[in-house]
Each structure stands twice: as C-alpha cells, then as structure tokens.
Tab-separated table of C-alpha atoms in Angstrom:
chain	number	residue	atom	x	y	z
A	1	MET	CA	62.818	3.120	-28.594
A	2	SER	CA	59.166	3.756	-28.361
A	3	SER	CA	57.360	5.213	-31.288
A	4	SER	CA	54.608	6.872	-29.421
A	5	SER	CA	54.662	10.665	-28.935
A	6	PRO	CA	54.826	12.278	-25.508
A	7	ARG	CA	51.281	13.529	-26.147
A	8	THR	CA	50.120	9.945	-26.758
A	9	ALA	CA	51.815	8.659	-23.605
A	10	MET	CA	50.243	11.481	-21.523
A	11	ALA	CA	46.773	10.653	-22.869
A	12	ARG	CA	47.296	7.030	-22.226
A	13	ASP	CA	48.448	7.796	-18.590
A	14	SER	CA	45.449	10.069	-18.044
A	15	LYS	CA	43.067	7.379	-19.289
A	16	LYS	CA	44.469	4.755	-16.906
A	17	LYS	CA	44.199	7.240	-14.035
A	18	LYS	CA	40.552	8.019	-14.862
A	19	LYS	CA	39.734	4.312	-15.055
A	20	LYS	CA	41.390	3.702	-11.776
A	21	ARG	CA	39.369	6.546	-10.160
A	22	LEU	CA	36.088	5.155	-11.524
A	23	LYS	CA	37.017	1.652	-10.398
A	24	GLY	CA	37.771	2.730	-6.857
A	25	SER	CA	34.832	5.198	-6.525
A	26	PRO	CA	32.502	4.759	-3.555
A	27	VAL	CA	29.454	4.330	-5.805
A	28	SER	CA	31.064	1.450	-7.676
A	29	LYS	CA	31.333	-0.431	-4.525
A	30	LEU	CA	27.565	-0.160	-3.709
A	31	THR	CA	25.433	-3.453	-4.076
A	32	ASP	CA	22.635	-3.400	-6.473
A	33	ASP	CA	20.275	-3.581	-3.520
A	34	ILE	CA	21.611	-0.302	-1.953
A	35	LEU	CA	21.980	1.416	-5.266
A	36	ALA	CA	18.267	0.461	-6.142
A	37	ASP	CA	17.103	1.857	-2.928
A	38	ILE	CA	18.904	5.091	-3.493
A	39	ILE	CA	17.618	5.588	-7.016
A	40	SER	CA	14.030	4.789	-5.787
A	41	ARG	CA	14.038	7.792	-3.670
A	42	VAL	CA	14.546	10.410	-6.299
A	43	PRO	CA	11.857	12.041	-8.539
A	44	TYR	CA	11.001	10.131	-11.678
A	45	LYS	CA	12.470	12.694	-14.116
A	46	SER	CA	15.788	12.578	-12.306
A	47	THR	CA	15.660	8.724	-12.474
A	48	CYS	CA	15.316	8.813	-16.160
A	49	CYS	CA	18.420	10.930	-16.195
A	50	CYS	CA	20.175	8.489	-13.963
A	51	LYS	CA	19.932	5.848	-16.898
A	52	CYS	CA	22.540	7.750	-18.730
A	53	VAL	CA	25.231	7.358	-15.961
A	54	SER	CA	26.208	3.854	-16.905
A	55	THR	CA	25.065	0.561	-18.373
A	56	ARG	CA	24.569	-0.888	-14.785
A	57	TRP	CA	22.427	2.028	-13.785
A	58	ARG	CA	20.283	1.815	-16.990
A	59	ASP	CA	19.826	-1.932	-16.352
A	60	LEU	CA	18.789	-1.426	-12.677
A	61	ILE	CA	16.226	1.131	-13.617
A	62	SER	CA	14.759	-0.602	-16.657
A	63	TYR	CA	11.390	-2.234	-16.089
A	64	GLN	CA	12.688	-5.705	-16.857
A	65	CYS	CA	15.321	-5.527	-14.138
A	66	ARG	CA	13.076	-3.495	-11.828
A	67	ASN	CA	11.034	-6.786	-11.142
A	68	LYS	CA	14.298	-8.342	-9.689
A	69	MET	CA	15.080	-5.379	-7.451
A	70	PRO	CA	13.915	-5.372	-3.796
A	71	GLN	CA	10.820	-3.190	-3.303
A	72	SER	CA	11.223	-0.151	-1.008
A	73	ILE	CA	8.433	1.752	0.610
A	74	VAL	CA	9.363	5.395	0.307
A	75	GLY	CA	6.403	6.920	2.105
A	76	PHE	CA	2.735	6.940	2.783
A	77	PHE	CA	-0.422	8.674	1.460
A	78	TYR	CA	-2.819	9.654	4.129
A	79	GLU	CA	-5.650	12.241	4.891
A	80	GLY	CA	-5.878	15.040	7.436
A	81	TYR	CA	-9.095	16.624	8.713
A	82	ASN	CA	-9.522	20.081	10.116
A	83	GLU	CA	-13.115	21.430	10.668
A	84	PHE	CA	-11.951	24.981	10.704
A	85	ARG	CA	-10.356	24.665	7.144
A	86	SER	CA	-12.040	24.754	3.633
A	87	PRO	CA	-11.843	22.179	2.291
A	88	LYS	CA	-11.924	20.211	5.686
A	89	LYS	CA	-10.108	17.147	4.251
A	90	ALA	CA	-6.580	17.364	2.727
A	91	ARG	CA	-4.387	14.658	1.300
A	92	TYR	CA	-0.707	14.382	2.354
A	93	PHE	CA	2.314	12.301	1.586
A	94	THR	CA	4.990	11.643	4.089
A	95	ASN	CA	8.532	10.593	3.226
A	96	LEU	CA	10.212	7.734	5.225
A	97	SER	CA	13.543	9.468	4.444
A	98	ARG	CA	14.611	12.682	6.066
A	99	GLN	CA	13.731	14.762	2.906
A	100	ARG	CA	11.583	17.768	3.644
A	101	TYR	CA	9.465	17.696	0.519
A	102	PRO	CA	7.388	14.734	-0.573
A	103	LEU	CA	8.671	12.480	-3.293
A	104	VAL	CA	5.369	12.482	-4.974
A	105	ASP	CA	2.623	15.144	-5.371
A	106	PRO	CA	-0.066	14.052	-2.973
A	107	SER	CA	-2.625	16.367	-4.786
A	108	LEU	CA	-2.293	14.086	-7.814
A	109	SER	CA	-2.736	17.145	-9.946
A	110	PHE	CA	-1.946	15.251	-13.140
A	111	LEU	CA	-5.375	13.426	-12.925
A	112	PRO	CA	-8.364	14.644	-14.850
A	113	ASN	CA	-10.519	17.384	-13.264
A	114	CYS	CA	-13.124	16.066	-10.844
A	115	GLU	CA	-15.584	17.402	-8.160
A	116	SER	CA	-13.586	15.394	-5.493
A	117	LEU	CA	-11.077	12.548	-5.383
A	118	ASP	CA	-10.585	9.733	-2.871
A	119	ILE	CA	-7.884	7.258	-2.746
A	120	LEU	CA	-9.370	3.858	-2.151
A	121	ASP	CA	-6.269	1.445	-2.366
A	122	SER	CA	-2.636	1.141	-3.352
A	123	CYS	CA	-0.946	-1.804	-4.850
A	124	ASN	CA	2.651	-2.316	-5.869
A	125	GLY	CA	3.143	1.399	-7.073
A	126	LEU	CA	-0.265	1.989	-8.391
A	127	LEU	CA	-3.196	3.896	-6.779
A	128	LEU	CA	-6.984	3.245	-7.139
A	129	CYS	CA	-8.966	6.382	-6.930
A	130	ARG	CA	-12.602	7.362	-7.027
A	131	CYS	CA	-13.238	10.466	-9.107
A	132	TRP	CA	-16.669	12.170	-8.603
A	133	LYS	CA	-17.676	13.938	-11.791
A	134	VAL	CA	-17.927	17.764	-12.056
A	135	THR	CA	-20.891	17.496	-14.300
A	136	ASP	CA	-22.766	15.221	-12.017
A	137	PRO	CA	-21.457	14.939	-8.398
A	138	LYS	CA	-23.424	11.878	-7.810
A	139	THR	CA	-21.664	9.844	-10.500
A	140	LEU	CA	-18.027	8.705	-10.650
A	141	ASP	CA	-15.288	7.012	-12.492
A	142	TYR	CA	-12.485	4.922	-11.074
A	143	VAL	CA	-8.867	5.978	-11.944
A	144	VAL	CA	-5.853	3.698	-11.657
A	145	CYS	CA	-2.590	5.936	-11.679
A	146	ASN	CA	1.089	5.707	-11.127
A	147	PRO	CA	2.097	8.691	-9.063
A	148	THR	CA	5.732	8.107	-10.002
A	149	THR	CA	5.372	8.450	-13.742
A	150	GLN	CA	2.107	10.369	-13.579
A	151	LYS	CA	0.284	8.042	-15.935
A	152	TRP	CA	-3.367	7.045	-15.424
A	153	VAL	CA	-6.151	4.834	-16.708
A	154	ALA	CA	-9.850	5.553	-16.453
A	155	VAL	CA	-12.041	2.675	-15.307
A	156	PRO	CA	-15.738	2.786	-16.126
A	157	ALA	CA	-18.005	2.611	-13.054
A	158	THR	CA	-20.706	-0.059	-12.555
A	159	ASP	CA	-24.365	0.743	-11.770
A	160	TRP	CA	-23.499	0.340	-8.147
A	161	SER	CA	-20.159	2.241	-7.825
A	162	SER	CA	-21.627	5.289	-6.265
A	163	MET	CA	-23.094	3.225	-3.435
A	164	VAL	CA	-20.230	0.796	-2.972
A	165	SER	CA	-18.066	1.393	0.066
A	166	VAL	CA	-15.311	-1.261	-0.622
A	167	ALA	CA	-13.274	-1.365	-3.947
A	168	ARG	CA	-9.723	-2.660	-4.114
A	169	LEU	CA	-6.907	-2.896	-6.597
A	170	GLY	CA	-4.894	-5.910	-7.657
A	171	PHE	CA	-1.677	-5.566	-9.643
A	172	ASP	CA	1.572	-7.446	-9.896
A	173	PRO	CA	4.149	-5.807	-12.194
A	174	ALA	CA	6.322	-9.014	-12.168
A	175	VAL	CA	3.414	-10.888	-13.838
A	176	SER	CA	1.719	-8.235	-16.124
A	177	SER	CA	1.112	-4.540	-16.819
A	178	HIS	CA	-2.574	-5.189	-16.527
A	179	PHE	CA	-4.591	-4.805	-13.277
A	180	HIS	CA	-7.878	-5.737	-11.737
A	181	VAL	CA	-10.383	-3.667	-9.711
A	182	PHE	CA	-12.537	-5.566	-7.162
A	183	GLU	CA	-15.857	-4.001	-6.201
A	184	PHE	CA	-17.653	-5.535	-3.161
A	185	ILE	CA	-21.348	-4.793	-3.456
A	186	ASP	CA	-23.372	-5.185	-0.374
A	187	GLU	CA	-26.974	-6.371	-0.211
A	188	GLU	CA	-28.495	-2.997	0.215
A	189	SER	CA	-26.603	-1.399	-2.684
A	190	TRP	CA	-27.450	-4.612	-4.728
A	191	GLY	CA	-31.273	-3.817	-4.298
A	192	ILE	CA	-32.331	-6.354	-1.765
A	193	SER	CA	-35.464	-4.972	0.013
A	194	GLU	CA	-35.173	-3.982	3.613
A	195	ASP	CA	-37.377	-6.647	4.927
A	196	GLU	CA	-35.127	-9.279	3.289
A	197	LEU	CA	-31.865	-7.830	4.562
A	198	ASP	CA	-29.764	-10.097	6.926
A	199	GLY	CA	-30.189	-8.652	10.264
A	200	ASP	CA	-27.282	-10.628	11.745
A	201	CYS	CA	-24.761	-9.293	9.197
A	202	CYS	CA	-24.876	-5.685	8.615
A	203	GLY	CA	-23.580	-4.756	5.081
A	204	ARG	CA	-23.329	-8.338	4.079
A	205	ILE	CA	-21.506	-8.639	0.732
A	206	GLU	CA	-23.926	-9.993	-1.977
A	207	THR	CA	-21.857	-9.690	-5.201
A	208	LEU	CA	-18.346	-9.282	-6.293
A	209	ALA	CA	-17.572	-7.243	-9.580
A	210	ILE	CA	-14.202	-7.652	-10.971
A	211	TYR	CA	-12.735	-5.367	-13.768
A	212	SER	CA	-9.868	-6.683	-15.883
A	213	SER	CA	-7.807	-4.154	-17.769
A	214	LYS	CA	-6.920	-6.682	-20.344
A	215	ALA	CA	-10.517	-7.590	-21.041
A	216	GLY	CA	-11.590	-3.944	-20.595
A	217	ALA	CA	-14.934	-5.114	-18.996
A	218	TRP	CA	-16.457	-6.030	-15.608
A	219	LYS	CA	-17.620	-9.621	-14.698
A	220	TYR	CA	-19.938	-10.391	-11.772
A	221	GLN	CA	-19.776	-13.239	-9.211
A	222	THR	CA	-22.405	-13.984	-6.642
A	223	VAL	CA	-20.981	-14.530	-3.314
A	224	GLU	CA	-21.804	-18.006	-1.950
A	225	HIS	CA	-18.995	-18.611	0.343
A	226	GLY	CA	-20.378	-17.748	3.765
A	227	ARG	CA	-21.527	-14.484	5.339
A	228	PHE	CA	-19.107	-11.688	5.603
A	229	SER	CA	-19.075	-7.890	5.780
A	230	ILE	CA	-16.106	-5.662	5.083
A	231	PRO	CA	-15.336	-2.375	6.851
A	232	LYS	CA	-14.904	0.489	4.532
A	233	ASN	CA	-11.227	1.024	5.496
A	234	SER	CA	-10.244	-2.610	5.847
A	235	VAL	CA	-6.584	-2.971	4.583
A	236	SER	CA	-6.245	-5.214	1.600
A	237	THR	CA	-3.336	-7.215	0.355
A	238	PHE	CA	-2.860	-8.530	-3.233
A	239	PHE	CA	-0.481	-11.457	-3.036
A	240	ASN	CA	0.223	-14.245	-5.488
A	241	GLY	CA	-2.724	-13.295	-7.564
A	242	ILE	CA	-5.118	-13.300	-4.595
A	243	LEU	CA	-6.829	-10.295	-2.920
A	244	HIS	CA	-7.054	-10.595	0.966
A	245	LEU	CA	-9.170	-8.408	3.246
A	246	ALA	CA	-9.946	-8.572	6.930
A	247	ASN	CA	-13.689	-8.755	7.646
A	248	LEU	CA	-15.898	-8.135	10.763
A	249	PHE	CA	-16.325	-11.818	11.642
A	250	GLU	CA	-12.745	-12.537	12.823
A	251	CYS	CA	-11.481	-13.985	9.506
A	252	ILE	CA	-9.648	-13.005	6.365
A	253	VAL	CA	-11.589	-12.992	2.969
A	254	ALA	CA	-9.402	-14.059	0.007
A	255	VAL	CA	-10.441	-14.300	-3.553
A	256	ASP	CA	-8.638	-14.730	-6.927
A	257	VAL	CA	-8.753	-12.478	-9.983
A	258	GLU	CA	-11.408	-14.700	-11.543
A	259	GLY	CA	-13.723	-14.752	-8.624
A	260	ALA	CA	-13.705	-18.521	-8.816
A	261	ASN	CA	-11.720	-19.393	-5.683
A	262	TRP	CA	-12.621	-18.120	-2.408
A	263	TRP	CA	-11.178	-18.678	1.198
A	264	LEU	CA	-12.367	-17.612	4.593
A	265	ILE	CA	-9.330	-17.871	6.840
A	266	ASP	CA	-9.749	-17.596	10.530
A	267	VAL	CA	-7.388	-15.028	12.165
A	268	PRO	CA	-4.805	-16.540	14.540
A	269	GLU	CA	-6.095	-14.877	17.726
A	270	LEU	CA	-8.739	-12.179	18.287
A	271	PRO	CA	-7.590	-8.613	18.660
A	272	TYR	CA	-7.985	-6.756	21.911
A	273	TYR	CA	-11.279	-5.439	20.898
A	274	ALA	CA	-13.589	-7.965	19.264
A	275	ASP	CA	-14.781	-5.417	16.646
A	276	CYS	CA	-11.247	-4.221	15.950
A	277	ILE	CA	-9.768	-6.069	12.959
A	278	GLY	CA	-5.963	-6.396	12.588
A	279	GLY	CA	-3.987	-5.664	9.526
A	280	ILE	CA	-2.768	-8.263	6.852
A	281	PHE	CA	0.433	-7.427	4.915
A	282	PRO	CA	2.843	-9.098	2.469
A	283	SER	CA	6.542	-9.298	3.360
A	284	GLN	CA	9.473	-11.273	2.170
A	285	GLY	CA	7.328	-13.581	0.120
A	286	ARG	CA	4.989	-14.452	3.022
A	287	LEU	CA	1.574	-13.217	4.212
A	288	TYR	CA	1.685	-11.471	7.746
A	289	PHE	CA	-1.083	-10.745	10.248
A	290	ALA	CA	-0.540	-8.110	12.973
A	291	ASP	CA	-2.786	-7.798	16.036
A	292	SER	CA	-2.706	-6.628	19.630
A	293	ASP	CA	-4.287	-8.303	22.677
A	294	GLY	CA	-3.918	-5.263	24.772
A	295	SER	CA	-0.680	-6.073	26.278
A	296	LYS	CA	1.543	-7.130	23.383
A	297	LEU	CA	1.840	-6.785	19.599
A	298	SER	CA	1.931	-10.131	17.739
A	299	ILE	CA	2.990	-10.901	14.054
A	300	TRP	CA	1.791	-14.002	12.449
A	301	VAL	CA	2.651	-15.794	9.286
A	302	LEU	CA	0.102	-17.672	7.195
A	303	GLU	CA	1.298	-21.310	6.428
A	304	ASP	CA	-1.736	-22.835	4.754
A	305	TYR	CA	-4.852	-21.441	3.199
A	306	VAL	CA	-7.000	-24.609	3.407
A	307	THR	CA	-6.292	-25.357	7.127
A	308	GLY	CA	-5.847	-21.693	7.999
A	309	LYS	CA	-2.728	-22.564	9.882
A	310	TRP	CA	-0.696	-19.572	11.265
A	311	THR	CA	2.884	-19.419	12.803
A	312	LEU	CA	3.846	-16.883	15.397
A	313	LYS	CA	6.747	-14.999	13.896
A	314	HIS	CA	7.239	-12.394	16.539
A	315	ASN	CA	5.636	-10.936	19.654
A	316	VAL	CA	6.640	-7.995	21.832
A	317	SER	CA	5.075	-6.567	25.090
A	318	HIS	CA	3.967	-2.990	24.813
A	319	LEU	CA	6.337	-2.254	27.658
A	320	GLN	CA	9.271	-3.465	25.472
A	321	LEU	CA	7.929	-1.856	22.270
A	322	PHE	CA	7.409	1.690	23.509
A	323	ARG	CA	9.433	1.739	26.777
A	324	THR	CA	8.799	4.820	28.839
A	325	LYS	CA	9.480	7.364	26.067
A	326	TYR	CA	6.386	6.264	24.211
A	327	SER	CA	4.335	4.623	26.973
A	328	SER	CA	1.388	6.885	26.154
A	329	TYR	CA	0.969	5.193	22.775
A	330	VAL	CA	0.033	1.829	24.398
A	331	ASN	CA	-3.793	2.349	23.915
A	332	ASN	CA	-3.465	4.724	20.902
A	333	TYR	CA	-1.438	3.029	18.033
A	334	GLU	CA	-1.979	1.196	14.822
A	335	VAL	CA	0.228	-1.053	12.649
A	336	ILE	CA	-0.145	0.575	9.142
A	337	SER	CA	2.222	-1.676	7.118
A	338	ILE	CA	5.110	-4.086	6.961
A	339	HIS	CA	8.017	-3.586	4.722
A	340	PRO	CA	7.900	-5.854	1.677
A	341	GLU	CA	11.628	-6.862	1.917
A	342	HIS	CA	12.678	-6.312	5.561
A	343	SER	CA	11.421	-7.178	9.009
A	344	LEU	CA	10.241	-3.647	9.663
A	345	VAL	CA	6.873	-2.849	11.091
A	346	PHE	CA	5.393	0.614	10.556
A	347	ILE	CA	3.401	2.142	13.384
A	348	VAL	CA	1.580	5.378	13.864
A	349	GLY	CA	0.499	6.377	17.423
A	350	GLY	CA	0.180	9.069	20.030
A	351	VAL	CA	-1.599	12.391	19.897
A	352	GLU	CA	0.689	13.905	17.405
A	353	LYS	CA	0.405	10.740	15.220
A	354	THR	CA	4.096	9.863	15.411
A	355	LEU	CA	5.118	7.611	12.554
A	356	MET	CA	7.713	4.886	13.703
A	357	SER	CA	9.419	1.716	12.495
A	358	TYR	CA	9.961	-1.276	14.650
A	359	ASP	CA	12.751	-3.753	13.661
A	360	MET	CA	11.623	-7.259	14.594
A	361	ASP	CA	15.160	-8.531	14.330
A	362	SER	CA	16.875	-5.897	16.553
A	363	ARG	CA	13.741	-5.214	18.508
A	364	LYS	CA	14.412	-1.494	18.128
A	365	LEU	CA	11.877	1.293	17.786
A	366	CYS	CA	12.896	4.231	15.572
A	367	PHE	CA	11.117	7.575	15.409
A	368	ILE	CA	10.560	8.835	11.858
A	369	ARG	CA	8.278	12.002	12.092
A	370	GLN	CA	5.175	13.461	13.594
A	371	LEU	CA	2.326	13.628	11.022
A	372	GLY	CA	0.378	16.109	13.277
A	373	SER	CA	-2.922	16.058	15.121
A	374	GLU	CA	-4.951	16.559	11.917
A	375	CYS	CA	-4.069	13.010	10.871
A	376	LYS	CA	-7.048	11.322	12.664
A	377	LEU	CA	-5.943	7.925	14.031
A	378	GLU	CA	-8.801	7.454	16.637
A	379	TRP	CA	-11.234	4.577	15.877
A	380	GLN	CA	-14.466	5.661	14.538
A	381	TRP	CA	-17.733	3.719	14.355
A	382	TRP	CA	-18.656	2.128	10.971
A	383	PRO	CA	-22.473	1.891	10.873
A	384	GLU	CA	-23.497	-0.605	13.514
A	385	CYS	CA	-20.903	-3.130	12.475
A	386	GLY	CA	-17.668	-2.385	13.946
A	387	LYS	CA	-14.937	0.320	13.820
A	388	LYS	CA	-12.656	1.766	11.201
A	389	ALA	CA	-9.386	3.575	11.251
A	390	PRO	CA	-8.191	6.057	8.662
A	391	PRO	CA	-5.957	4.199	6.151
A	392	PHE	CA	-2.500	4.820	5.239
A	393	TYR	CA	-1.348	3.861	1.663
A	394	PRO	CA	2.227	2.713	1.268
A	395	HIS	CA	3.953	3.846	-1.838
A	396	VAL	CA	6.473	1.731	-3.677
A	397	PRO	CA	7.862	3.605	-6.690
A	398	LEU	CA	7.059	1.832	-10.104
A	399	PHE	CA	9.424	3.049	-12.740
A	400	SER	CA	7.639	1.181	-15.568
A	401	GLU	CA	6.870	3.552	-18.475
A	402	SER	CA	3.951	1.542	-19.628
A	403	LEU	CA	0.422	1.091	-18.052
A	404	ALA	CA	-2.361	-0.630	-19.884
A	405	ASP	CA	-4.430	1.876	-21.885
A	406	GLU	CA	-2.681	4.708	-20.163
A	407	HIS	CA	-2.916	8.539	-20.530
C-alpha cells in the first residue's frame, strides 16, 4: 500500500499536468530564430521583463547570445518636410510590423538638449547624430546613441566638423562594444585656397578623420588613393571592419578603421542616370549593390575587393516588379535597404511614398505602408556634383546594456 497521502498524490498529478501543458505550449515549439524576431519587436523595458520567463528566454536576450541571433530590421528612421509647419522638418520612425505606434521614439528625447539634431548614420543598432549646441548654434558635438536602451555617448567635434557634410559610423557588436566615427573632410573645408581647388572634382575629399571610442581620440589620414567626392546622403555600409560608401565617380570607396587600407571598387554597371549612385548594403554575410538601368532592378554581390569582381545575384524588370498596381512607381522609387538575414529588398516609391518589400526568392512585392507626401523622395541637386535622395536609416534593435563611456 502506498504511504503517500491523497493530498501528496494530487499535488504530484497537478505538477505532471502543468509540466505537460508547458511542454506542449505553442511558444515552446517556436524556433530560436522566430522567438528572437518576436522579442526584437517589443520595447526595451518589456524585453528586460521577458528575461524572467525562462532560462531559454534569458539566454536569447542576453548580449552574449544576441550576437548569435539573426538580425532583424524592425523599422526605419526618416525625415519629413512641410514648408507650412514649424519646424518645417520632422523626424519619424516607421515600423515594418503592423503596430500603430513606433517601436522607438523618433524624437530621441533622451539625448542632451541641443539647438537642432540631425541623424547622420545608423549601424547595427546605433545612431550617429550631430547636435548643434544651444550656447553656440554654429558649433556641434557628435552623439552616438542606442535608441533601444536610450544610452548615449558624446564624441568631441574636430575643428572641421561644422563644415563637414559626410560623417559615418562603424560598429560591430559581435567584435566589440567600441565604435568608430569617420569624418570625410573635403578640400574646401580643409582650407585649400579657391585657386588651388580641383575644378574637375567638386568637393574632393582631402583628409579622413577617424575617432576611436576605445582610444578616445581622433586620428587623421591624408587621402592619397585617387580622386573621389562623396554625396552628403550617400548610403554607407560597415562590413567586416571596413566602411563602404558610393561616390560620384561610379565606384565604391572602402576604408578600414585605421585608415591604412583603401579600395576604390568600380560598380558593376552604371545606374540609369550617370549622376545617380546606387546603394550598397550588407546581407547574409555578403556585400550587395542595387541599381536600376531604367528598365530593371539589378542586385549584385561583391566577390573580390582587389579585382572588383561582381556577380549578378538577381534582376527583375520593372514590369515584373511593380506590375500594373504600382506601375506609376517605375520612375519614382528608391532601394533603401536589404534585410541583413533574408533576401528582402526594401523599396520606397510613388507620390505617397509607399514602403514595400520585395522577396528575391519568391519574386513577390509586398505593400507595408504609406509614409505620406511629406517624406521627400524626389532627387535633389547636390552642389554641382550630382544628386542626393533623403536617407532612410534602418534600425536593428541592440539589446546590449553596455556602450563605451555611456550616459
């Protein structure tokens, strides 16, 4: 005869039933990839609470394991403009999910007070911002911040920062919590006299300044690797410790974090407009280049830095891409990003600036949302050297609770 009491037996049966329910719950059947994608779409404070759910959830969210998880773009920062509003410019964040409210605060209200603030670049969950000082609107500081955790670091400006148009961010959380800021100083800002300026290359980059958060200082490197000029809104990509930017002479400029190694890589084919530069994006461990020749969209993969060899990964005619539903977008669209882990190309086009995703595997175009006419997509002239398009900054949540010298 069993010595256990009826109460003990009931407790044991209840424990078995609870364990069975947990084992067979829908959440327990989700793969780490799917669960990580779900967790990445909730606010940071809620994510911290999720660590208490189980050991598995805690490990997924922790910084060490975060590096092994697939990155997921949850949305884009961008600017809108309305000449009848004050202020005329406004900053927005649009979710890729169907959530109504933005996952992060586009005002970045946690940053120190400043006269005005501009986003200059985004990289693996961090933003590089330019903060014009309230005490002296002609001077500035750079700020590197994590919109997910609302942590930020001030970066001192150089003597040329207020005149520099192109500053970019390099950061890889899988390597280090430290980051680099790249400041491309053109010949006029550097102080070269007007009669000595290169008339064949407007805005030629003369010097590169690189800030290391680990060293806490700037270093300077004279550019001696060919003539190039970079549009103000040229999309940058930091990949394998190398910063890449498209320039105005049909090539990609690439430089490492020390400024010691440079590459000028010819683009695979010229875009439809000679002064319209395509975008370069990292995805699935490769470097991609997207451009249009007026009749089709082509996606290329870089095979070799030295030879500049590209391989065509995908192309699709505009008729197949937009079909009749979005046929008006053919001459008014822009590739703004490629998903870091999937074959998804993000596109904005049309009068109402429709955000869409195109799956290169299934060849399906998906409508996401309309950003509105205030989001200016039309090409605008960049002084005598080419055109620029308003940038979209992809946001990948970074749940690391540490940032070098953070506030």
